Amino acid sequence: MSTGTVTTVSVEIAGTEISFETGRMAKQAGGAVVVRQGDTMVLCTATVGNLRDVDFLPLTVDVEERMY
């Protein structure tokens, strides 16, 4: 397995630093970004499967809240 390029972009909004990182986690997804702000981290992933002839958009949201 080859190592990909990790890209991180940080911005400051209203005195709070928010960083966006891609290329490190969820490498099997079509796209993934980790968003960090302080002690909070969110992993957002997106992928696509084979196109089917459906008249609706199936949407699934999985949420896991962990406090360490």
Tab-separated table of C-alpha atoms in Angstrom:
chain	number	residue	atom	x	y	z
A	1	MET	CA	0.000	0.000	0.000
A	2	SER	CA	1.431	3.335	-0.981
A	3	THR	CA	1.244	6.335	1.278
A	4	GLY	CA	-0.833	9.223	-0.037
A	5	THR	CA	-0.335	12.904	0.375
A	6	VAL	CA	-1.748	14.417	3.560
A	7	THR	CA	-3.058	17.946	3.054
A	8	THR	CA	-3.948	20.245	5.960
A	9	VAL	CA	-5.506	23.701	5.734
A	10	SER	CA	-6.127	25.860	8.803
A	11	VAL	CA	-8.280	28.971	9.008
A	12	GLU	CA	-9.134	31.312	11.839
A	13	ILE	CA	-12.790	32.273	12.182
A	14	ALA	CA	-13.921	34.581	14.987
A	15	GLY	CA	-10.702	33.933	16.906
A	16	THR	CA	-11.057	30.140	16.699
A	17	GLU	CA	-8.735	27.973	14.600
A	18	ILE	CA	-10.425	25.342	12.428
A	19	SER	CA	-8.299	22.817	10.526
A	20	PHE	CA	-9.256	20.588	7.606
A	21	GLU	CA	-7.155	17.513	6.838
A	22	THR	CA	-7.466	15.003	4.021
A	23	GLY	CA	-5.397	12.007	2.923
A	24	ARG	CA	-4.775	10.375	6.313
A	25	MET	CA	-8.011	8.612	7.321
A	26	ALA	CA	-10.740	6.634	5.482
A	27	LYS	CA	-8.597	5.962	2.432
A	28	GLN	CA	-11.130	3.517	0.964
A	29	ALA	CA	-13.807	6.228	0.760
A	30	GLY	CA	-14.196	8.302	-2.372
A	31	GLY	CA	-13.442	11.402	-0.332
A	32	ALA	CA	-12.749	12.061	3.336
A	33	VAL	CA	-11.892	15.073	5.461
A	34	VAL	CA	-11.228	15.475	9.182
A	35	VAL	CA	-12.369	18.807	10.625
A	36	ARG	CA	-10.892	19.894	13.983
A	37	GLN	CA	-11.807	22.776	16.244
A	38	GLY	CA	-10.352	22.703	19.736
A	39	ASP	CA	-11.070	19.312	21.318
A	40	THR	CA	-13.756	18.463	18.734
A	41	MET	CA	-12.967	16.313	15.698
A	42	VAL	CA	-15.401	15.244	12.948
A	43	LEU	CA	-14.649	12.718	10.187
A	44	CYS	CA	-16.729	13.320	7.040
A	45	THR	CA	-16.682	10.704	4.281
A	46	ALA	CA	-18.415	10.320	0.928
A	47	THR	CA	-18.554	7.478	-1.547
A	48	VAL	CA	-20.624	6.407	-4.521
A	49	GLY	CA	-21.730	3.005	-5.726
A	50	ASN	CA	-23.108	1.750	-9.007
A	51	LEU	CA	-25.890	3.908	-10.389
A	52	ARG	CA	-29.322	2.305	-10.145
A	53	ASP	CA	-32.639	3.273	-11.647
A	54	VAL	CA	-34.285	4.680	-8.500
A	55	ASP	CA	-36.599	7.643	-8.046
A	56	PHE	CA	-35.252	8.656	-4.639
A	57	LEU	CA	-31.917	9.395	-2.989
A	58	PRO	CA	-31.116	6.913	-0.217
A	59	LEU	CA	-29.267	8.693	2.586
A	60	THR	CA	-27.670	7.129	5.642
A	61	VAL	CA	-26.155	9.056	8.537
A	62	ASP	CA	-24.161	7.222	11.223
A	63	VAL	CA	-23.287	9.150	14.376
A	64	GLU	CA	-20.970	7.947	17.149
A	65	GLU	CA	-20.348	10.215	20.112
A	66	ARG	CA	-17.293	9.254	22.121
A	67	MET	CA	-15.972	10.947	25.234
A	68	TYR	CA	-12.507	9.905	26.310
